[in-house]
Short mmCIF file of N, CA and C in Angstrom, two decimals:
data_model
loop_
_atom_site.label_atom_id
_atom_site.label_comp_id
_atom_site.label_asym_id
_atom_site.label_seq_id
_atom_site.Cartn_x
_atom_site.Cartn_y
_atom_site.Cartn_z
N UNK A 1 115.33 43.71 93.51
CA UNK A 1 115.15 44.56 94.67
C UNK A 1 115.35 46.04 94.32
N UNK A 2 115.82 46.10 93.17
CA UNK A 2 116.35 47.94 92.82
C UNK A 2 115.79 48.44 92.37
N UNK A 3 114.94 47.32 91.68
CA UNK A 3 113.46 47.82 90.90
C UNK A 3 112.30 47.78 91.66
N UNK A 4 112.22 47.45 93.00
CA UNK A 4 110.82 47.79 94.00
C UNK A 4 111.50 49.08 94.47
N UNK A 5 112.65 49.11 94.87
CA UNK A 5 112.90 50.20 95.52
C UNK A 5 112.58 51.75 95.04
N UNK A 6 113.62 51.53 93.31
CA UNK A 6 113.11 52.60 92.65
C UNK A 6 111.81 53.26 92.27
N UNK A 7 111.08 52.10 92.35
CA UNK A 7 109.61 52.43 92.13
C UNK A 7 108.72 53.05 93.16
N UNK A 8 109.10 52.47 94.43
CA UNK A 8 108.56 52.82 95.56
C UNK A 8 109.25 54.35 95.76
N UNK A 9 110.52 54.76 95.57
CA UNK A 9 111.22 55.82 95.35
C UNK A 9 109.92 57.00 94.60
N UNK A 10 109.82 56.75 93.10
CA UNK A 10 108.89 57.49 92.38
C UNK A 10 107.90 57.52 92.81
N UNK A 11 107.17 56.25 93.70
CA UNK A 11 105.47 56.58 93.81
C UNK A 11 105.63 57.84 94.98
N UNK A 12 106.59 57.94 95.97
CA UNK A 12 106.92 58.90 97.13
C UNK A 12 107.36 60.09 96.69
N UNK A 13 108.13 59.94 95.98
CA UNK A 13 108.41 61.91 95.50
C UNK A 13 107.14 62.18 95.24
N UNK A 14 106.43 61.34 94.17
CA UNK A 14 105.42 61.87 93.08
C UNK A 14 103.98 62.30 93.76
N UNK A 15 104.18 61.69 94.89
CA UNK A 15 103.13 61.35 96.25
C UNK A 15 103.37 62.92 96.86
N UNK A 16 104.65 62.93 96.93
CA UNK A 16 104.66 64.25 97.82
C UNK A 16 104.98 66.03 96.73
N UNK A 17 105.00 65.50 95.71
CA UNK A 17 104.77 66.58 94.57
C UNK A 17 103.23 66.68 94.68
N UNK A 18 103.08 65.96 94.73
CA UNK A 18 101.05 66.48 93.99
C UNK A 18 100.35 66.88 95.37
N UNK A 19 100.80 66.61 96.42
CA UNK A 19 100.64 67.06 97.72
C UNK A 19 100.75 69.08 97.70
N UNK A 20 101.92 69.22 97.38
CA UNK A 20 102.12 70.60 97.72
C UNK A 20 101.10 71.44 97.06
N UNK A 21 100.40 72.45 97.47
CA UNK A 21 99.57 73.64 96.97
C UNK A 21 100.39 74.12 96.04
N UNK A 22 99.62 74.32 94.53
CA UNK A 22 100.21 75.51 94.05
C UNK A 22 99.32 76.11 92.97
N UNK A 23 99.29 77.29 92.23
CA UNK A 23 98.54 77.88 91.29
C UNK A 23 99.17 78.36 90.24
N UNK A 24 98.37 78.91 89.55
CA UNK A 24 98.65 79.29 88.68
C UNK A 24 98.35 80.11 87.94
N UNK A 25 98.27 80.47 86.99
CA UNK A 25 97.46 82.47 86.64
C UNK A 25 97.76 83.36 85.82
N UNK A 26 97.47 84.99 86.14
CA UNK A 26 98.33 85.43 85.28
C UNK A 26 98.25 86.88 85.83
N UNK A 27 99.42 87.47 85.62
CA UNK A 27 99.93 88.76 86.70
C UNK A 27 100.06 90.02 85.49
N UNK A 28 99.85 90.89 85.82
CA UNK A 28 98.91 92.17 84.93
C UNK A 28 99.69 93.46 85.16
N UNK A 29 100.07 94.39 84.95
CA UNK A 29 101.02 95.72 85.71
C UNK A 29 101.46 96.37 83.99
N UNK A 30 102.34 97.23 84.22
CA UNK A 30 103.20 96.90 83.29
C UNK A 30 103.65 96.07 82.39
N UNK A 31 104.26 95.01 82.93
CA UNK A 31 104.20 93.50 82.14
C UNK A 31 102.92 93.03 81.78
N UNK A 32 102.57 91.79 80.98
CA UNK A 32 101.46 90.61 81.10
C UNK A 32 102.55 89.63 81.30
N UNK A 33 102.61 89.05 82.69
CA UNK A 33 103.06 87.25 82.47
C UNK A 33 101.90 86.39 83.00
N UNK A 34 102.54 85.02 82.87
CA UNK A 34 101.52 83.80 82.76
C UNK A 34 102.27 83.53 84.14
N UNK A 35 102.24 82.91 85.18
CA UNK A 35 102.63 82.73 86.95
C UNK A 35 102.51 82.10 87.30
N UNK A 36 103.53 80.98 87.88
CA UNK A 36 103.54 80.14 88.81
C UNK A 36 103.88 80.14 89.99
N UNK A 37 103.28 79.36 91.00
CA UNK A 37 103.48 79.67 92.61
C UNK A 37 103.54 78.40 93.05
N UNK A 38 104.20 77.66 93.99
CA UNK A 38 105.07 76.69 94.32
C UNK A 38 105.07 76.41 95.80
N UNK A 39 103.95 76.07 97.24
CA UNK A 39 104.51 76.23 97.90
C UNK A 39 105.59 75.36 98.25
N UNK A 40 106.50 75.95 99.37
CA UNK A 40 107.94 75.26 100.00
C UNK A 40 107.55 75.79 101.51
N UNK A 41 107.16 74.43 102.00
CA UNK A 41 106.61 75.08 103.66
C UNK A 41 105.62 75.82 103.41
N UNK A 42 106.04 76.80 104.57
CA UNK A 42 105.19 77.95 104.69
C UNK A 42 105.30 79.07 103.76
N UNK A 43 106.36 79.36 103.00
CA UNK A 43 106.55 79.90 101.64
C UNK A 43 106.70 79.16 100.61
N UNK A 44 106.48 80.49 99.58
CA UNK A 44 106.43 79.60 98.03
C UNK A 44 108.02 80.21 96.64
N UNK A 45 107.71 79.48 96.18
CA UNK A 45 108.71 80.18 94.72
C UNK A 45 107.63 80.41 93.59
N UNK A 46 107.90 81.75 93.13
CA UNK A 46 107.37 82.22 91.80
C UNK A 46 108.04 82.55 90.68
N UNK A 47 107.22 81.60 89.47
CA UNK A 47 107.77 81.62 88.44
C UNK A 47 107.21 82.17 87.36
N UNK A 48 107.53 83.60 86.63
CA UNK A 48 106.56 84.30 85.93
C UNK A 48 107.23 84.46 84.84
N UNK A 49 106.58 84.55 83.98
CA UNK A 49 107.47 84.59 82.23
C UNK A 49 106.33 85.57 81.18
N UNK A 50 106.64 86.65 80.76
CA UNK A 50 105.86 87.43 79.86
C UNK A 50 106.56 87.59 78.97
N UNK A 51 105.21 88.96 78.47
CA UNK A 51 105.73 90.03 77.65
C UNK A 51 106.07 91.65 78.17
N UNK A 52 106.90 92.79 78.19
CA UNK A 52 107.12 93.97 78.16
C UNK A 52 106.59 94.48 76.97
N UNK A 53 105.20 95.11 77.09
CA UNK A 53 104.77 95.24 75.62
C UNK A 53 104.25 94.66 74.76
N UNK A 54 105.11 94.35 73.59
CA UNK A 54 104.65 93.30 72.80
C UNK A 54 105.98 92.86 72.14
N UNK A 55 107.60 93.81 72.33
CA UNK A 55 109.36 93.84 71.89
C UNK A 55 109.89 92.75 72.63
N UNK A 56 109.39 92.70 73.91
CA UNK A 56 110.52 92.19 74.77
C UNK A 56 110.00 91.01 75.58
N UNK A 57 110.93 89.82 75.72
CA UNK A 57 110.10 88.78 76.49
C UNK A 57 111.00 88.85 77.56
N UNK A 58 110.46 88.37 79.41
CA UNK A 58 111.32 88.66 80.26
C UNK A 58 110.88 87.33 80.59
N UNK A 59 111.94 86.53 82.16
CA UNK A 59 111.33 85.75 83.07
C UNK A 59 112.14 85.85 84.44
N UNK A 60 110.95 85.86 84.77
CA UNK A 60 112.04 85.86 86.38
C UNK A 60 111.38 84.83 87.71
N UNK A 61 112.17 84.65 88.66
CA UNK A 61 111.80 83.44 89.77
C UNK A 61 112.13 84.05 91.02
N UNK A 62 111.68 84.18 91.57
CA UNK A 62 111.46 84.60 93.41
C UNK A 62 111.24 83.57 94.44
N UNK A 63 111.98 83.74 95.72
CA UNK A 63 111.32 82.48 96.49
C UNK A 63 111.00 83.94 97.31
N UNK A 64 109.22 83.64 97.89
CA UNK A 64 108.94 84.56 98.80
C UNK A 64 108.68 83.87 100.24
N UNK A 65 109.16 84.68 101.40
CA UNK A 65 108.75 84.46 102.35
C UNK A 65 107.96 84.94 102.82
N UNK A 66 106.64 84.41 103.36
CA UNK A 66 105.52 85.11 104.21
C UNK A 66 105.59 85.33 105.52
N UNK A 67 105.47 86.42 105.72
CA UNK A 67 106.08 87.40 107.14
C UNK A 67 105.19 87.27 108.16
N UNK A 68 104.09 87.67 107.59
CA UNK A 68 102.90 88.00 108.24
C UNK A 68 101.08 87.26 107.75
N UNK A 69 100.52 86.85 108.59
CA UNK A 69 99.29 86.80 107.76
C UNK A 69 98.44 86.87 108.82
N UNK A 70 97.51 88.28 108.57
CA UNK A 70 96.65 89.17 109.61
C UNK A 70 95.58 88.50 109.51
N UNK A 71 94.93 88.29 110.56
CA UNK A 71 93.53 88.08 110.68
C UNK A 71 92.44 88.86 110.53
N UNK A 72 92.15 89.50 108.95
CA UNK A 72 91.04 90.09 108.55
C UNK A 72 90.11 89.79 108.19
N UNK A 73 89.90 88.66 107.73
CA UNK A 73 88.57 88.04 107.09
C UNK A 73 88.26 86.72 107.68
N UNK A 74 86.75 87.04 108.03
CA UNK A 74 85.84 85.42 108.75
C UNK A 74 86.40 84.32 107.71
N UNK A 75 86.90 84.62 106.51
CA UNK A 75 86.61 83.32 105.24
C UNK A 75 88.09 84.05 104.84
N UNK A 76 88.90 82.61 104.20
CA UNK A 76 90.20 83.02 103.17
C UNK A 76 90.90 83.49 104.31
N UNK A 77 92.22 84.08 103.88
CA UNK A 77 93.41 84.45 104.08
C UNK A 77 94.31 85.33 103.50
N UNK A 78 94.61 86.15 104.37
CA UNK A 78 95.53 87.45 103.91
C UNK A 78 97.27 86.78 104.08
N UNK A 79 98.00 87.47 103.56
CA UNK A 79 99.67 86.66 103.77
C UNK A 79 100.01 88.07 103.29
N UNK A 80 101.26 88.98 103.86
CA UNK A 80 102.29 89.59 103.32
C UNK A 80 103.28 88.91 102.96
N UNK A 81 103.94 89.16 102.04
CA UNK A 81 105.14 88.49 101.56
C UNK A 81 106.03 89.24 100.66
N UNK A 82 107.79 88.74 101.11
CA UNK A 82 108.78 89.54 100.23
C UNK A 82 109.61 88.58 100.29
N UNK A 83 110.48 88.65 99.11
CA UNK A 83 111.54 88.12 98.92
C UNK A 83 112.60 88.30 97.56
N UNK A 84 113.94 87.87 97.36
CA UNK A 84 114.82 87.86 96.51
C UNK A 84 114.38 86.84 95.26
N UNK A 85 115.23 87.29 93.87
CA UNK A 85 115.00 86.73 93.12
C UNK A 85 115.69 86.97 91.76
N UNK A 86 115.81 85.92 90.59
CA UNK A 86 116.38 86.73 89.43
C UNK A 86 115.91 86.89 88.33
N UNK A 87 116.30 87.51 87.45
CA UNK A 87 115.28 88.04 86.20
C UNK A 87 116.11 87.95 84.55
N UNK A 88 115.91 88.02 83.93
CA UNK A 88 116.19 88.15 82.53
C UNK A 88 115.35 88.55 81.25
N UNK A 89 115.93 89.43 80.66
CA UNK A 89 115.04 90.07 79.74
C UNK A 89 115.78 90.12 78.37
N UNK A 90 114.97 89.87 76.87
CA UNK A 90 115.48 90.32 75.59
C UNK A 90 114.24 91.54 74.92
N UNK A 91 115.14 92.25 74.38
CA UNK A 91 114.49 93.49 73.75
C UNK A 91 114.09 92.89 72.37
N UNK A 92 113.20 92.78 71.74
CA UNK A 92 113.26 92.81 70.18
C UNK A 92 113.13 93.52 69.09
N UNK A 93 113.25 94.83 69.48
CA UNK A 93 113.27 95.55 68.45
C UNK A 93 114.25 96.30 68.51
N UNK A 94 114.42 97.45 67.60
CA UNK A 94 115.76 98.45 68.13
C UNK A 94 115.33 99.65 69.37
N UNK A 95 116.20 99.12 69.99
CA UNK A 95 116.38 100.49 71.53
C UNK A 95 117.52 101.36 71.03
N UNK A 96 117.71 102.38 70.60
CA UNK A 96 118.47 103.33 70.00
C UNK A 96 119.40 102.60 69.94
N UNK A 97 118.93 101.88 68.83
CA UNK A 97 119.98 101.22 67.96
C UNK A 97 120.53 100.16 68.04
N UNK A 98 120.33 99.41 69.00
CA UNK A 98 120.66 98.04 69.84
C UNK A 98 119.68 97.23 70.53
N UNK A 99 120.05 95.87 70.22
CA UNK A 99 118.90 95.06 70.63
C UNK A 99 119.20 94.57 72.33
N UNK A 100 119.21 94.86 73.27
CA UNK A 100 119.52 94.78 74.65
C UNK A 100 119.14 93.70 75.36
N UNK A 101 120.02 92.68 76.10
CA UNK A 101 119.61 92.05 76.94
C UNK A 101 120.16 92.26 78.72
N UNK A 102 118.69 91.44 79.27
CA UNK A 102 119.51 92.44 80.90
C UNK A 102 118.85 91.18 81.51
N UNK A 103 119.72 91.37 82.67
CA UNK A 103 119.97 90.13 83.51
C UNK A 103 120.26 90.75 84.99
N UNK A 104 119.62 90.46 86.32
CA UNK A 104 119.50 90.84 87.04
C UNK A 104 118.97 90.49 88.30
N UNK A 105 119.07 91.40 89.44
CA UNK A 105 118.66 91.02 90.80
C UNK A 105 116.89 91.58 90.74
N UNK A 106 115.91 90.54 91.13
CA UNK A 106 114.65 91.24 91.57
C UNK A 106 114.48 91.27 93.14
N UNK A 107 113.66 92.00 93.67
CA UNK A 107 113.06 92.01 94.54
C UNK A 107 111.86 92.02 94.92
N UNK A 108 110.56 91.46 95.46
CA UNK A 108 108.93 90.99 95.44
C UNK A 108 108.64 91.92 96.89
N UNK A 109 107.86 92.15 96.97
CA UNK A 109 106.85 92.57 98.23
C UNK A 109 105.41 92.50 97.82
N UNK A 110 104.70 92.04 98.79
CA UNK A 110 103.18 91.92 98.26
C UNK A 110 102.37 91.79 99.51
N UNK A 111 101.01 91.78 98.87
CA UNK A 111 99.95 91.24 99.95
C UNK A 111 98.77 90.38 99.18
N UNK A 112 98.92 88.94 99.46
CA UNK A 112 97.85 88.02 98.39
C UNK A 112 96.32 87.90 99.33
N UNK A 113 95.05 87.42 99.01
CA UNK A 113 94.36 87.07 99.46
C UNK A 113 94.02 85.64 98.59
N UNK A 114 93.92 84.64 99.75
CA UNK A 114 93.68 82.96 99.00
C UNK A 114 92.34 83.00 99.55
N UNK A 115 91.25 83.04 98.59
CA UNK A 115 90.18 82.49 99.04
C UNK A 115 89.75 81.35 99.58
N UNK A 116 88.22 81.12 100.07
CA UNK A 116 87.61 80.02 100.81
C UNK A 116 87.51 78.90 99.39
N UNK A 117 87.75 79.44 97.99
CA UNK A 117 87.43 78.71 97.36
C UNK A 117 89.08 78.95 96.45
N UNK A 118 89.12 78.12 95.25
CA UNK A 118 90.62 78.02 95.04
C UNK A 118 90.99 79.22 93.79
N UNK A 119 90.81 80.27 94.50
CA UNK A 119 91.38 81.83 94.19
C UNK A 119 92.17 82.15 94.92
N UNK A 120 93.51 82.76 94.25
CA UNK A 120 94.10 83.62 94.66
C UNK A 120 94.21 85.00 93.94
N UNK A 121 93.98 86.22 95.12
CA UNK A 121 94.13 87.41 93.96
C UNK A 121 95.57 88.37 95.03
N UNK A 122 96.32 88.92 94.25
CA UNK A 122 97.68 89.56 94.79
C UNK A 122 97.76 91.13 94.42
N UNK A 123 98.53 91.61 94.87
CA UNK A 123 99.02 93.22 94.76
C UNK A 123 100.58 93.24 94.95
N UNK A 124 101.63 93.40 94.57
CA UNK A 124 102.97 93.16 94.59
C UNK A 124 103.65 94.44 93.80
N UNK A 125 104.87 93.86 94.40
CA UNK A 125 105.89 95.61 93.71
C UNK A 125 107.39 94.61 93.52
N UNK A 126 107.46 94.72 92.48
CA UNK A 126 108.78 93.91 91.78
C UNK A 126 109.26 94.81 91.49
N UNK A 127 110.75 95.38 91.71
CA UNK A 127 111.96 96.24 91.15
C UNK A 127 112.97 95.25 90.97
N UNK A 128 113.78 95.31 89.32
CA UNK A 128 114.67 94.32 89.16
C UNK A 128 116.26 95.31 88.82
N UNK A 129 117.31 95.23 89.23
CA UNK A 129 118.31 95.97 89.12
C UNK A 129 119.35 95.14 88.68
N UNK A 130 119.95 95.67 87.71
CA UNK A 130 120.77 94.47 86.61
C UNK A 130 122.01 94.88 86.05
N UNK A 131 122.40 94.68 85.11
CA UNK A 131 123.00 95.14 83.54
C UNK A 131 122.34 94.78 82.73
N UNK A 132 122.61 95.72 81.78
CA UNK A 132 121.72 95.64 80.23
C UNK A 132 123.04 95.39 79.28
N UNK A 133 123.31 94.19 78.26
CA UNK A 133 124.52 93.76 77.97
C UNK A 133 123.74 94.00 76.11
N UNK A 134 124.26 94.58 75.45
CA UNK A 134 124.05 95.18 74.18
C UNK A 134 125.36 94.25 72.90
N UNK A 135 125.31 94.87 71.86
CA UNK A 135 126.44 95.06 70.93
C UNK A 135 127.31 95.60 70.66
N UNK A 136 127.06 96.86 71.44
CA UNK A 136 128.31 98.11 71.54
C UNK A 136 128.93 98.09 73.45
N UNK A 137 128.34 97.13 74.09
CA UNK A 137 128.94 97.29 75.39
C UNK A 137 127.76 96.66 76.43
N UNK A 138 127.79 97.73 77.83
CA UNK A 138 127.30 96.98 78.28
C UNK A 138 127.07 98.28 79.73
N UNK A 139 125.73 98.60 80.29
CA UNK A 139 125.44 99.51 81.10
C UNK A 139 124.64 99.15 81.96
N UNK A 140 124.16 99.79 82.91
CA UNK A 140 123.53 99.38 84.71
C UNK A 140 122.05 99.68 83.73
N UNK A 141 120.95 98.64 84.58
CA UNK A 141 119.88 98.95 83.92
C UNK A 141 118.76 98.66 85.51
N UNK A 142 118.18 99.87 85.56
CA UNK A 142 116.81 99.14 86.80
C UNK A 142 115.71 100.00 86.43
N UNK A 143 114.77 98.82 86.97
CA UNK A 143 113.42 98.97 86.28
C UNK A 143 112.83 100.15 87.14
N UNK A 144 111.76 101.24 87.00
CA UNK A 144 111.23 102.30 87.53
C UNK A 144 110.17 101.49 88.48
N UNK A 145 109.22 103.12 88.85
CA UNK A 145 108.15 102.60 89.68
C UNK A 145 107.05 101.49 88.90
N UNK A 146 106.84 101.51 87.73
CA UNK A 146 105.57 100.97 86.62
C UNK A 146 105.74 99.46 87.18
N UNK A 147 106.75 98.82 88.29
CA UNK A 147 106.68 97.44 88.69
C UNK A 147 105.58 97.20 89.28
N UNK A 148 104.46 97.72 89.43
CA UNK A 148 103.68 97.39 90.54
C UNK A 148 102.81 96.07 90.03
N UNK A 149 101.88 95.41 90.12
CA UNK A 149 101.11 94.41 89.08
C UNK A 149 99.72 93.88 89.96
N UNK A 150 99.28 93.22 89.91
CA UNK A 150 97.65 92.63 89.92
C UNK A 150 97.89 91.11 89.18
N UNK A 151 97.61 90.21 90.79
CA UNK A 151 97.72 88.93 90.23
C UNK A 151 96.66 88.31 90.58
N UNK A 152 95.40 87.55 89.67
CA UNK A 152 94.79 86.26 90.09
C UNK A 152 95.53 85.02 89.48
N UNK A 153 95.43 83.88 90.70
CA UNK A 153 95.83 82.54 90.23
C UNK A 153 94.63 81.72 90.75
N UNK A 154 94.57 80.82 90.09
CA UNK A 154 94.28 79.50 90.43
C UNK A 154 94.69 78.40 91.29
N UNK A 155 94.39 78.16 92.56
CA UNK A 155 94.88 77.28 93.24
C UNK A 155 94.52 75.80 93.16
N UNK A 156 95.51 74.59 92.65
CA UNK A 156 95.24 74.02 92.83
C UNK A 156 95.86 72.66 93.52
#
C-alpha cells in the first residue's frame, strides 16, 4: 500500500510541476545571464546566473510580484512587475589587488510582454546592495545605474 501511495504521490507533484508555465532565455544589460522564470500563481521566481564581463560570475533569484497588467494589446499581454531577491557574485581577476566576493540584497522592477505565441520579451532594472567580502577585509558594495537589461524567454 506505500508503494501505490508513493507512486500516486510522484505521478501528482510531477502532474502538477509540468503544469506550471515557465521559460526560459537569456537577459542582456550590463550582465549576459542565461534566465529562468517559474510561475507561482499569479507570480513567478527568477533565476538568472551569468557573466559581469568576462572576470566575474554572479547569480541571483527574485520572486516577482505582478502588480498590474494593462490592457494594451488586441493579442499577448503586458504585466508590470517588482519584487525582492538575493544575489552573489565572484570577481576573477585582480580588483586593486583583491579578488572580491559580494553577496547581497536585489531588487527587480519591470514590464514583460508574453506573446500570442510562446515569447516572452522584458525591460527590468535590478539594483543589488550588499558587502563585498575580500582578503584584506570587507566593505558595502551596490551596483550603479548600468542594472538596466533586455530579456527574451521562451515560454514553455
Amino acid at each position: 500500500m506505500k508503494k501505490i501511495f508513493t507512486i500516486l504521490l510522484l505521478v501528482c507533484v510531477s502532474t502538477l510541476a509540468m503544469a506550471q508555465p515557465r521559460s526560459i532565455g537569456l537577459r542582456f544589460g550590463y550582465y549576459y545571464d542565461a534566465s529562468y522564470q517559474h510561475s507561482v500563481g499569479n507570480n513567478f521566481i527568477e533565476i538568472d546566473a551569468g557573466t559581469w564581463g568576462f572576470n566575474q560570475l554572479h547569480a541571483t533569484a527574485v520572486y516577482d510580484f505582478i502588480f498590474a497588467s494593462p490592457d494594451w494589446a488586441s493579442k499577448g499581454q503586458f504585466n508590470w512587475y517588482a519584487g525582492p531577491g538575493i544575489g552573489a557574485g565572484y570577481y576573477f581577476g585582480s580588483y586593486y589587488g583583491y579578488k572580491p566576493f559580494n553577496v547581497g540584497l536585489v531588487g527587480q522592477v519591470g514590464l514583460e510582454y508574453q506573446f500570442w505565441f510562446p515569447l516572452i520579451l522584458s525591460v527590468d532594472y535590478r539594483p543589488m546592495i550588499g558587502v563585498e567580502l575580500y582578503n584584506g577585509g570587507t566593505h558595502f558594495y551596490k551596483s550603479g545605474f548600468y542594472d538596466f537589461a533586455f530579456s527574451a524567454r521562451y515560454k514553455f
